[in-house]
Short mmCIF file of C-alpha atoms in Angstrom, two decimals:
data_model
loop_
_atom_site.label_atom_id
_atom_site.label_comp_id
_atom_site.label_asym_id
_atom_site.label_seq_id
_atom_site.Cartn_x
_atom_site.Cartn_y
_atom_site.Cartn_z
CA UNK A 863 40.68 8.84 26.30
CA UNK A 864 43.95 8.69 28.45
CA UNK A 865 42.47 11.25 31.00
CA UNK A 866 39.43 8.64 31.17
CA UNK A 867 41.95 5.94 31.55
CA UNK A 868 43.61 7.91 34.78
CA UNK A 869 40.35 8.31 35.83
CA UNK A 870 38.97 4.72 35.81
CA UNK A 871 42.48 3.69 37.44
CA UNK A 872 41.68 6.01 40.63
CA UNK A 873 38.41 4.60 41.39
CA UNK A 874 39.50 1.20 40.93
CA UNK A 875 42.38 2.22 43.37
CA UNK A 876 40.17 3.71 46.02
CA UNK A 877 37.58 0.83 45.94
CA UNK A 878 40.92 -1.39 47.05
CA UNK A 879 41.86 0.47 49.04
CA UNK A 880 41.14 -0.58 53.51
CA UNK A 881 38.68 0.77 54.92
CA UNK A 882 40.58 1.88 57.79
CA UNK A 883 43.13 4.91 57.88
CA UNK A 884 46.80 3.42 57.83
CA UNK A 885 46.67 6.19 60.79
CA UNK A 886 44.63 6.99 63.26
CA UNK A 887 45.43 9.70 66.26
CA UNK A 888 42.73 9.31 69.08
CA UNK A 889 42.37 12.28 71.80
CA UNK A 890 41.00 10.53 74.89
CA UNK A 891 39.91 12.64 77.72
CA UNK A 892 40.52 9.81 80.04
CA UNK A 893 42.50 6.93 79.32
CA UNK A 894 42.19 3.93 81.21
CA UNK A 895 45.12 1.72 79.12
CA UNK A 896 45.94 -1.00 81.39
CA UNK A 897 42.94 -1.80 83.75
CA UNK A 898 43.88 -2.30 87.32
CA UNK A 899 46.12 0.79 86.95
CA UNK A 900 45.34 4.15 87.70
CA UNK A 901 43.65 5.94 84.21
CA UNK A 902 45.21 8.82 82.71
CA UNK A 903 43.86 12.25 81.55
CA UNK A 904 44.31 14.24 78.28
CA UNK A 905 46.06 11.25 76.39
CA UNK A 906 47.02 10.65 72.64
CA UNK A 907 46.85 7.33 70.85
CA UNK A 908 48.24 6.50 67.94
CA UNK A 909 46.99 3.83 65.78
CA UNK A 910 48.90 2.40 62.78
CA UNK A 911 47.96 -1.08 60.67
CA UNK A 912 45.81 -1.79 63.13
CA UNK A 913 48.37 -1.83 66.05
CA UNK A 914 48.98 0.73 68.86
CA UNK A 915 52.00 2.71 67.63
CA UNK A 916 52.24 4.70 70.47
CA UNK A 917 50.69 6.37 73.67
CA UNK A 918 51.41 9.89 74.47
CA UNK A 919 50.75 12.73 77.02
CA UNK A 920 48.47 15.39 76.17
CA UNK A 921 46.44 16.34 73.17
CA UNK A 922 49.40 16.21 70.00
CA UNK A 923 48.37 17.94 66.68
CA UNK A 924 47.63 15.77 64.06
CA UNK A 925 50.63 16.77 61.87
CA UNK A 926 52.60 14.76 64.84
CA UNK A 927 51.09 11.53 63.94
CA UNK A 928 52.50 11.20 61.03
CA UNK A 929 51.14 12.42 57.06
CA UNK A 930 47.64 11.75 56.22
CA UNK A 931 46.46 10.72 60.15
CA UNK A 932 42.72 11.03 61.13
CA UNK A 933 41.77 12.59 64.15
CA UNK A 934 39.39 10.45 66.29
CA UNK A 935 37.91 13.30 68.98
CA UNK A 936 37.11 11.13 72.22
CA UNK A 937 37.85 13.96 74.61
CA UNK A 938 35.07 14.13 76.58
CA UNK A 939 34.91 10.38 76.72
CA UNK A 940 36.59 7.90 78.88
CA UNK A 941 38.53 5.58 76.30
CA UNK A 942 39.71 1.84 77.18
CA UNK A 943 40.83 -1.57 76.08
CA UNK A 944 37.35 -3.44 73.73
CA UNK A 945 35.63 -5.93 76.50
CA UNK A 946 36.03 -9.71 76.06
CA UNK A 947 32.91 -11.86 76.64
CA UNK A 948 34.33 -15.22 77.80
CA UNK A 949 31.14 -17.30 77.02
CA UNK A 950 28.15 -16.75 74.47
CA UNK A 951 26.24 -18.67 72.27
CA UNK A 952 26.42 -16.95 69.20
CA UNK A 953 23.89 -19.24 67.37
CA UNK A 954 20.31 -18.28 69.02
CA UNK A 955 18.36 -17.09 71.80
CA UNK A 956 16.26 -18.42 74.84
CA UNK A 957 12.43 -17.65 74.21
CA UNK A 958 9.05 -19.17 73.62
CA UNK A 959 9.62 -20.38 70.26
CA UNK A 960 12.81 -22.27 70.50
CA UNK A 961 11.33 -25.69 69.77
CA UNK A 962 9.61 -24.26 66.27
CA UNK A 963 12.76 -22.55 65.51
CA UNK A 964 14.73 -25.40 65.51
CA UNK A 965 12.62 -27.39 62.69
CA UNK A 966 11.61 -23.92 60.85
CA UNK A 967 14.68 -22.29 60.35
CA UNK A 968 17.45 -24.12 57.99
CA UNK A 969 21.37 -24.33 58.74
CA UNK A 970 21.83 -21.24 56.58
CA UNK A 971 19.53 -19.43 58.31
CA UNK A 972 20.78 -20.13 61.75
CA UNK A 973 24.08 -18.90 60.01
CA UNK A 974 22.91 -15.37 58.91
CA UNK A 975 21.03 -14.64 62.63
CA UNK A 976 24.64 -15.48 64.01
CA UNK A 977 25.62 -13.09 62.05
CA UNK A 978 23.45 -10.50 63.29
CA UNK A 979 23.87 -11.49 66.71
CA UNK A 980 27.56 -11.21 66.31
CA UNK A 981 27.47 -7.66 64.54
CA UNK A 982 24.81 -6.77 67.92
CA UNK A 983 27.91 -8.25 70.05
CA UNK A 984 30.19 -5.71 68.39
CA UNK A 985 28.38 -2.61 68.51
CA UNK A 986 27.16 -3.10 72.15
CA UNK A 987 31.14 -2.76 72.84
CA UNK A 988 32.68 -6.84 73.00
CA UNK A 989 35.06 -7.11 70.50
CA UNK A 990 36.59 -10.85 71.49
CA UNK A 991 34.34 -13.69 72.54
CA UNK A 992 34.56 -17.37 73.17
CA UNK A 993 31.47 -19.35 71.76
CA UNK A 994 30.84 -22.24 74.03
CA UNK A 995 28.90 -24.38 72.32
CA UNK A 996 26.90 -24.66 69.42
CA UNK A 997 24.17 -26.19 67.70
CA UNK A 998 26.59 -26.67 64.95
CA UNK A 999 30.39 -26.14 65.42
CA UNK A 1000 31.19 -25.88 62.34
CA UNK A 1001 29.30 -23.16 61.27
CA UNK A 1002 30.46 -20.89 63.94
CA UNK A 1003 34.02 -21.84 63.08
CA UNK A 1004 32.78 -20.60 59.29
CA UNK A 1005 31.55 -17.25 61.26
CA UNK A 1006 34.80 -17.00 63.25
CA UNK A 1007 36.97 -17.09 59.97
CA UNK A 1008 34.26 -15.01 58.52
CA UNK A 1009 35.03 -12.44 60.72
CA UNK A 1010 38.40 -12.66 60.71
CA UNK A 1011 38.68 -12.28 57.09
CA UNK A 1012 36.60 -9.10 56.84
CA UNK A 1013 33.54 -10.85 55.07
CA UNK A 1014 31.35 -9.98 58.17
CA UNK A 1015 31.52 -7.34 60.94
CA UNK A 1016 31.64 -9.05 64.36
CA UNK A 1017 34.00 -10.03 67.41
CA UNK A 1018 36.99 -11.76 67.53
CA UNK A 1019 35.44 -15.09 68.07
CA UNK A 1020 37.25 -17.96 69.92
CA UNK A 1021 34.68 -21.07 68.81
CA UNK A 1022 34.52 -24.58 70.85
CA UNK A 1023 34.14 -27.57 70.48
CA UNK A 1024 32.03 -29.82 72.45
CA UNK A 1025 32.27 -33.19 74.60
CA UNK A 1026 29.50 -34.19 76.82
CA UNK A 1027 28.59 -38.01 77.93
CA UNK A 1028 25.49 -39.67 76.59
CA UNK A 1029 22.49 -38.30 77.92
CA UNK A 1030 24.19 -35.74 79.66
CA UNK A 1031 23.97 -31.73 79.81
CA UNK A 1032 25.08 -31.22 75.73
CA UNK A 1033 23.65 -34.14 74.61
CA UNK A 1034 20.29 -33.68 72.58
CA UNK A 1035 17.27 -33.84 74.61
CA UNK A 1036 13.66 -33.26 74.82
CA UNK A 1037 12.18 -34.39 71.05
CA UNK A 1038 11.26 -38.02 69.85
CA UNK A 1039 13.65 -40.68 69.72
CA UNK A 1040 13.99 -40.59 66.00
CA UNK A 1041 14.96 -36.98 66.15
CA UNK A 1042 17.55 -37.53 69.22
CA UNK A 1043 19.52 -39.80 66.80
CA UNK A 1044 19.55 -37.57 64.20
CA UNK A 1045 21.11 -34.54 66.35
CA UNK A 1046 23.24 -36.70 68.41
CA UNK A 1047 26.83 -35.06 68.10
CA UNK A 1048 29.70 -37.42 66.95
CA UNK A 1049 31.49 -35.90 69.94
CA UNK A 1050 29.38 -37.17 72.75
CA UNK A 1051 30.89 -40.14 74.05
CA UNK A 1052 31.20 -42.64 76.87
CA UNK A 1053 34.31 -43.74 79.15
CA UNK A 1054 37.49 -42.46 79.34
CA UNK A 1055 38.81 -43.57 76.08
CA UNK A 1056 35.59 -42.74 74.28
CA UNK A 1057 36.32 -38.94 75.43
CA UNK A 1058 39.71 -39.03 74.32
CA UNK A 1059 38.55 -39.98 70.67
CA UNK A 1060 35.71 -36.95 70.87
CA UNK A 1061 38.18 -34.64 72.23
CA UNK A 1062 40.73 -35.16 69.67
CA UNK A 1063 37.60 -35.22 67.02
CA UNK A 1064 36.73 -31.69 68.52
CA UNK A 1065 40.04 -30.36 67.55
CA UNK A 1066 40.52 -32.26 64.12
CA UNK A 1067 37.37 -30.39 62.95
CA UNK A 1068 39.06 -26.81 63.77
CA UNK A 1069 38.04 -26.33 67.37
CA UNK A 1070 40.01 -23.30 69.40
CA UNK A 1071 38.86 -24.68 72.71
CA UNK A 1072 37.11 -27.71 74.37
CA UNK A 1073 34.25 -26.96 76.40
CA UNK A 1074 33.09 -29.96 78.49
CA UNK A 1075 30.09 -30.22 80.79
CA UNK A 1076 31.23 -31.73 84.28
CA UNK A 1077 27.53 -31.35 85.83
CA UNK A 1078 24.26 -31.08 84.94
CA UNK A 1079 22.72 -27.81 83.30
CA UNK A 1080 19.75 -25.75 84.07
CA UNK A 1081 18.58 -25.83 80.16
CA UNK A 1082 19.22 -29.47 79.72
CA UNK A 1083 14.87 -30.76 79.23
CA UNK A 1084 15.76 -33.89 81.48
CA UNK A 1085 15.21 -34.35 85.00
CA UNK A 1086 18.55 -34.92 85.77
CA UNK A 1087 19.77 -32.61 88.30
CA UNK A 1088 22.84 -30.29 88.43
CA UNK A 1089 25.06 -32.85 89.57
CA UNK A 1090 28.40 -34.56 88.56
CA UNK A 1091 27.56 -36.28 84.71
CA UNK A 1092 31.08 -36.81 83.73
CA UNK A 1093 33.18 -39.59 85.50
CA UNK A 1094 36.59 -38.51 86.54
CA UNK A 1095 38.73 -40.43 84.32
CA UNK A 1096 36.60 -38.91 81.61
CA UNK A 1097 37.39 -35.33 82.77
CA UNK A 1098 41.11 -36.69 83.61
CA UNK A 1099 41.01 -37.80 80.16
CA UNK A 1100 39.38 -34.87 77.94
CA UNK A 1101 41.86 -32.65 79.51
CA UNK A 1102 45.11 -34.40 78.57
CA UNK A 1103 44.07 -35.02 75.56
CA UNK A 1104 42.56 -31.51 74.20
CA UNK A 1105 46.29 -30.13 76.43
CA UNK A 1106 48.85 -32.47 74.13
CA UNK A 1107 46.96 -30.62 71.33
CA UNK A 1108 47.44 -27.29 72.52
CA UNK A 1109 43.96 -26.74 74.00
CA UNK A 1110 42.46 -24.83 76.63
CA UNK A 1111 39.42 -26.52 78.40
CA UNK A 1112 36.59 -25.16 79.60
CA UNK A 1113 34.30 -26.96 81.63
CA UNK A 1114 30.22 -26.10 82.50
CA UNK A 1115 29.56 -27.02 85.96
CA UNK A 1116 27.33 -26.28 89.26
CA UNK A 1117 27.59 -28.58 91.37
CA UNK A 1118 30.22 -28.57 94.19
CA UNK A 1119 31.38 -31.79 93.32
CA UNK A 1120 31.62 -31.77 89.80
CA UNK A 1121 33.92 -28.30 89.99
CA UNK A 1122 35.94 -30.19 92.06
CA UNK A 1123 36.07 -33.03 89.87
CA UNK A 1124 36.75 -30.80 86.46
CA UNK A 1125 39.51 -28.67 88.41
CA UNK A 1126 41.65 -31.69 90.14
CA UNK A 1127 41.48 -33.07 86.35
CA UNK A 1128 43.13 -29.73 85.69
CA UNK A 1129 40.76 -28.03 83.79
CA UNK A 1130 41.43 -24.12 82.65
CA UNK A 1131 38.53 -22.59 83.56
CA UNK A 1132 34.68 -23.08 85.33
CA UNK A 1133 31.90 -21.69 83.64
CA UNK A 1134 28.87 -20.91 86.12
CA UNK A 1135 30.51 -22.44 89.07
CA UNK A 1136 27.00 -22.07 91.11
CA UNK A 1137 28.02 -23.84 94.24
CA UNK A 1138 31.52 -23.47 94.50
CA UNK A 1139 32.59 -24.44 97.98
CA UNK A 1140 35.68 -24.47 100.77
CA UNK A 1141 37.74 -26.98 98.60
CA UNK A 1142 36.65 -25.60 95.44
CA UNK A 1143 37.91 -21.93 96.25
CA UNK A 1144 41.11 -23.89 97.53
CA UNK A 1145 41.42 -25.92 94.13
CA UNK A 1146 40.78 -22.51 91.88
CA UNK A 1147 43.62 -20.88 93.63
CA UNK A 1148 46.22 -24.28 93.82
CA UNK A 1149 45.61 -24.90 89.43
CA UNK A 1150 44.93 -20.96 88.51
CA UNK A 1151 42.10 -21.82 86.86
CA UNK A 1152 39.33 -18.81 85.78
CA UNK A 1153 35.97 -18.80 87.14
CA UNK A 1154 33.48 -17.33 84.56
CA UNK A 1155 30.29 -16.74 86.88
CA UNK A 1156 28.04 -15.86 83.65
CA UNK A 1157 25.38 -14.16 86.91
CA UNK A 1158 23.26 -12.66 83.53
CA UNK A 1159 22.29 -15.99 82.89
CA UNK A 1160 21.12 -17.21 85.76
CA UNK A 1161 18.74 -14.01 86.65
CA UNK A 1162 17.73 -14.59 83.22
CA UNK A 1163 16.50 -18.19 83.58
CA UNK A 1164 15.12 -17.35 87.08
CA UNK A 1165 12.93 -14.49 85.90
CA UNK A 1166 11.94 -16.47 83.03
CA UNK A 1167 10.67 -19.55 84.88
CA UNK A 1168 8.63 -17.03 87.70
CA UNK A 1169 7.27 -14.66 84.83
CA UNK A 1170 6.81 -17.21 81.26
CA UNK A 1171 5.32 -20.35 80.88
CA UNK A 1172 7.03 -21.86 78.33
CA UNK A 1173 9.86 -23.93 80.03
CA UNK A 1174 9.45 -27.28 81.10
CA UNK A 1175 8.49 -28.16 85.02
CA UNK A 1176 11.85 -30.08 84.98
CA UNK A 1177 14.21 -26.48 83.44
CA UNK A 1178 12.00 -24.03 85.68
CA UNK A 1179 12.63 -25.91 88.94
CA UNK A 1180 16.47 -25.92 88.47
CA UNK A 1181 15.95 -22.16 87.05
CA UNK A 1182 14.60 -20.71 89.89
CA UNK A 1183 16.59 -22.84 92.43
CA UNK A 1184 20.55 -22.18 90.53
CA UNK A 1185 19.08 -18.98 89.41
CA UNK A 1186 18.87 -17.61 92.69
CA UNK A 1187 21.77 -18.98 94.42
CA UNK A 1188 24.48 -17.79 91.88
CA UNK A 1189 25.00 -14.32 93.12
CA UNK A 1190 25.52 -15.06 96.53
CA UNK A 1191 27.93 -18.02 95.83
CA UNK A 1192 30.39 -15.44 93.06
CA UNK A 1193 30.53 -13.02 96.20
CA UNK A 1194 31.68 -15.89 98.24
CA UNK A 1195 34.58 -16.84 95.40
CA UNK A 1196 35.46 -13.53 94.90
CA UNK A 1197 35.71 -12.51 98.02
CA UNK A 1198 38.24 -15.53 98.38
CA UNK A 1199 40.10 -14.67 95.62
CA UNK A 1200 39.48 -16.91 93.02
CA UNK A 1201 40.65 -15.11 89.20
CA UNK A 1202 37.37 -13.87 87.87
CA UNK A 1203 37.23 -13.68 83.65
CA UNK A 1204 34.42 -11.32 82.11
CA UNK A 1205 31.29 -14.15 81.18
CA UNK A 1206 27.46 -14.04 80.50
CA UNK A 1207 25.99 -17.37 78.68
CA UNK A 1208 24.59 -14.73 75.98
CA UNK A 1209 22.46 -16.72 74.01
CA UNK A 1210 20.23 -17.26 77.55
CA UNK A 1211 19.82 -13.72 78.03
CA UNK A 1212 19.66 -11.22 74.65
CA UNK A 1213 22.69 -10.68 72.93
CA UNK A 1214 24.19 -6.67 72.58
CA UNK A 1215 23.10 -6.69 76.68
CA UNK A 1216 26.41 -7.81 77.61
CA UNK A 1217 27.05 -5.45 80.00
CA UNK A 1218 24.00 -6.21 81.92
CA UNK A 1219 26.57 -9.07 83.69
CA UNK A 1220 29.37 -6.08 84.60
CA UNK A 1221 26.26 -4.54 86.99
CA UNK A 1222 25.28 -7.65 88.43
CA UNK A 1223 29.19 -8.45 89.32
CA UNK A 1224 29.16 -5.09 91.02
CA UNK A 1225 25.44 -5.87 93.12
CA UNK A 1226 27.23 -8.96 94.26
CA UNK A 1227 30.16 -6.57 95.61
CA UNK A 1228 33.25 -6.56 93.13
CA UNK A 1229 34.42 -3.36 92.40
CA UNK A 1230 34.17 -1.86 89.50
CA UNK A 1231 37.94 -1.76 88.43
CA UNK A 1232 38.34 -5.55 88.99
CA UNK A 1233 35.19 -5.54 86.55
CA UNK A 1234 36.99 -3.96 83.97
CA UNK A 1235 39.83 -5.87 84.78
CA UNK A 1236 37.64 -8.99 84.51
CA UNK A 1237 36.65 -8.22 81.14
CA UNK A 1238 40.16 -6.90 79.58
CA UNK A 1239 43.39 -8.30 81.11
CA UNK A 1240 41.77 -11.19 82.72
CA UNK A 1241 39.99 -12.25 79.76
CA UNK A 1242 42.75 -12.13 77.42
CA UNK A 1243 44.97 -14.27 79.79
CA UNK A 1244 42.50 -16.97 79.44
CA UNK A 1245 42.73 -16.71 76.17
CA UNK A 1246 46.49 -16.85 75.65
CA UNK A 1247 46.49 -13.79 73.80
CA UNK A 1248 47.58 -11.17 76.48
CA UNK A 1249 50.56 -9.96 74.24
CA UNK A 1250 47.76 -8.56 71.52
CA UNK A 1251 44.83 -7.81 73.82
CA UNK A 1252 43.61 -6.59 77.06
CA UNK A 1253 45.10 -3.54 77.50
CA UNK A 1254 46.06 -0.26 74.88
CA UNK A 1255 49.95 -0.59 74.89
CA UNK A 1256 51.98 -0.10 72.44
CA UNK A 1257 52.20 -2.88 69.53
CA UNK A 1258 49.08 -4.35 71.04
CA UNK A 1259 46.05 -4.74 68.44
CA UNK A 1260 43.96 -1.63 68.20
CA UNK A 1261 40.71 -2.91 70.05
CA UNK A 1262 39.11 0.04 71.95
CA UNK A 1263 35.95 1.69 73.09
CA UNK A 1264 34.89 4.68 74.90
CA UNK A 1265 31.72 5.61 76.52
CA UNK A 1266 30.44 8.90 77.40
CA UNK A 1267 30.63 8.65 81.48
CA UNK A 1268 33.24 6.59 83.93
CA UNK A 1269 32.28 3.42 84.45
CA UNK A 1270 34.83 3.16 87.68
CA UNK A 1271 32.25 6.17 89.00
CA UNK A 1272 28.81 4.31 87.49
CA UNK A 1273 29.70 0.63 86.10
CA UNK A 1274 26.09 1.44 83.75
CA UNK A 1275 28.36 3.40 81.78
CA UNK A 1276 28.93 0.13 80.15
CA UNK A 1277 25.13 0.12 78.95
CA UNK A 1278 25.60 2.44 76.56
CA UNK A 1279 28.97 2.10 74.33
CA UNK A 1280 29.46 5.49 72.56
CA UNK A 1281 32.75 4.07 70.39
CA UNK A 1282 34.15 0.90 68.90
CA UNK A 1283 37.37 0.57 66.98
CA UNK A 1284 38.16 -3.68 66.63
CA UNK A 1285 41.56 -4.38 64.76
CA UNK A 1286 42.02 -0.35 64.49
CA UNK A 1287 38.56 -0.08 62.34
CA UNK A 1288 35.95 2.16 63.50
CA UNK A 1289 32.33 0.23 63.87
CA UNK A 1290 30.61 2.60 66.16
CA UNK A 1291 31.04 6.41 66.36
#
């Protein structure tokens, strides 16, 4: 009976204990550890709790690592900091049967395909991403604590919340009248003061970011151009208020004059940022703020409208028209120096194809380190979390893939992910 007893104890032991190896000892071939430096060959990594406990030259033995370490062979792989997607939409997909999707499927359901969208997020090699706007907030904020707690396998997630002006892109659009004031978001709003309420709403109901829509959007099923929506004392206003609160803003916008307008109302970041021109370059570089280019999207909606019929005249003329002006436009902003942060709109184009945005950045002409760069060290600055992410240093959190090829050689390397470890837990071997 006792040795039953013993026996019973040790399974009930291993079945609490992490699933993760207090620690790990990773042999990278090549080690790229802080992008924008030079990578490293033949390197050792040592992961404890999670946490980079140190970086070492050459291949150490095990025994080295410390008692009971697991050897993670990635020597014939090139090994570097997890990517950072700086703006999906976690909670669907652009096709044909949006519209039928929307009435079909239930909250809960739309909960479980975020899930599955998240884990695709994950495996395809994007372990942090900021969700920029959802159907309903406050179900990605259940996926983002979801995450965090273990319950579901998926990126760090950095969720928004949303402020757009009535009738504007983020408002509701595109059904009968009845159903436009059922959808309407609490958070859309009107004047400067108006904003300031939904803004401060935004963050009361857990958001870890404000995004904003300064212009009009390619998706919105209004013809209403891709012009300035948002008045400037609404902008001026959404951004002090969401900053006394300790939030970053980021702000959807095309137009020339609606970048402008976000980034003089000091604004952290530009998603898009289609027709960015002299005085917006010269505004990027004067406030610091990130431009998030997110060029996936826009070949997305442009081959959509040319090769599908199921947009709306009004969506496939602005699709085809910002579609095919993006690329040029990034090359111009790069080229100029604006800060670049890793971005797709995933949610537009298929989530787990990511990386599809890394080889359009390089077609446009950035290299491929300031890619990488784009997607690590960049990304985590937006995100005010550059002392746990964006490079493999020690005490940083254990957040790392590896692919088979270099992508500094072939960016497509990105494509196919070979290896994720998020938080120091293996997800993809």
């Amino acid at each position: 009976m006792m040795r039953k007893h013993k026996l019973l104890t040790l399974v009930l032991a291993s079945l609490s204990m992490p699933s993760i190896a207090d620690t790990q000892l990773i042999h990278a071939g090549t080690l790229l550890s802080v992008p924008g430096e030079k990578p490293l060959t033949q390197q050792s990594v040592i992961v404890k709790d999670g946490r980079i406990q140190a970086v070492k030259s050459g291949f150490i033995p095990v025994s080295e690592a410390g008692k009971n370490a697991k050897l993670i062979d990635l020597k014939d792989s090139f090994v570097m900091p997890g990517l950072m997607d700086m703006h999906v939409h976690l909670q669907g997909e652009l096709g044909p049967n949006n519209d039928s999707e929307r009435l079909r499927m239930s909250d809960a359901d739309v909960a479980m395909q975020s899930a599955h969208f998240a884990k695709k997020t994950l495996l395809a090699g994007f372990t942090t991403v900021r969700d920029l706007g959802a159907q309903s907030p406050q179900h990605i904020y259940a996926l983002r604590d979801a995450i965090a707690k273990g319950w579901v396998e998926g990126p760090r997630v950095i969720a928004s919340g949303g402020v757009s002006v009535t009738g504007g892109h983020g408002d509701v659009d595109g059904m009968r009248h009845d159903l436009l004031e059922k959808y309407t978001s609490k958070t859309i709003c009107d004047g400067p003061y108006d904003c300031r309420r939904a803004t401060r709403r935004a963050i009361k109901f857990n958001a870890d970011v404000i995004k904003i829509t300064s212009t009009g959007g390619v998706l919105s099923d209004t013809n209403t151009g891709t012009g300035q929506q948002m008045a400037n004392d609404e902008l001026k206003e959404v951004v002090e208020a969401a900053h006394a609160l300790g939030r970053k803003v980021a702000s959807h916008a095309h137009a020339a004059e609606g970048i402008n307008a976000a980034l003089r109302a000091g604004v952290d970041s530009i998603e898009h940022g289609s027709y960015a021109d002299k005085e917006s370059i010269k505004l990027f570089r004067k406030t610091g703020a990130y431009l998030v280019p997110t060029l996936l999207a826009g070949d997305t909606v442009k081959q959509m409208a040319e090769k599908s019929n199921f947009m709306s005249e009004a969506i496939k003329a602005k699709a085809v028209r910002v579609g095919g002006d993006m690329m040029t436009n990034f090359a111009r902003s790069y080229n100029a120096g604006v800060k670049i942060a890793f971005g797709t709109d995933s949610g537009v184009s298929r989530h787990g194809i990511n990386a599809q945005e890394a080889v359009l950045m390089t077609k446009a002409g950035m290299t491929t380190m300031d890619v990488l760069e784009s997607a690590t060290v960049n990304a985590a600055d937006l995100i005010d979390r550059s002392q746990d992410l964006g490079t493999l240093e020690v005490g940083k959190i254990a957040d790392i893939i590896a692919t088979d090829g270099n992508p500094l050689d072939d960016i497509k390397e990105l494509l196919d992910v070979d290896f994720v470890m998020k938080d120091g837990k293996v997800f993809k071997q």
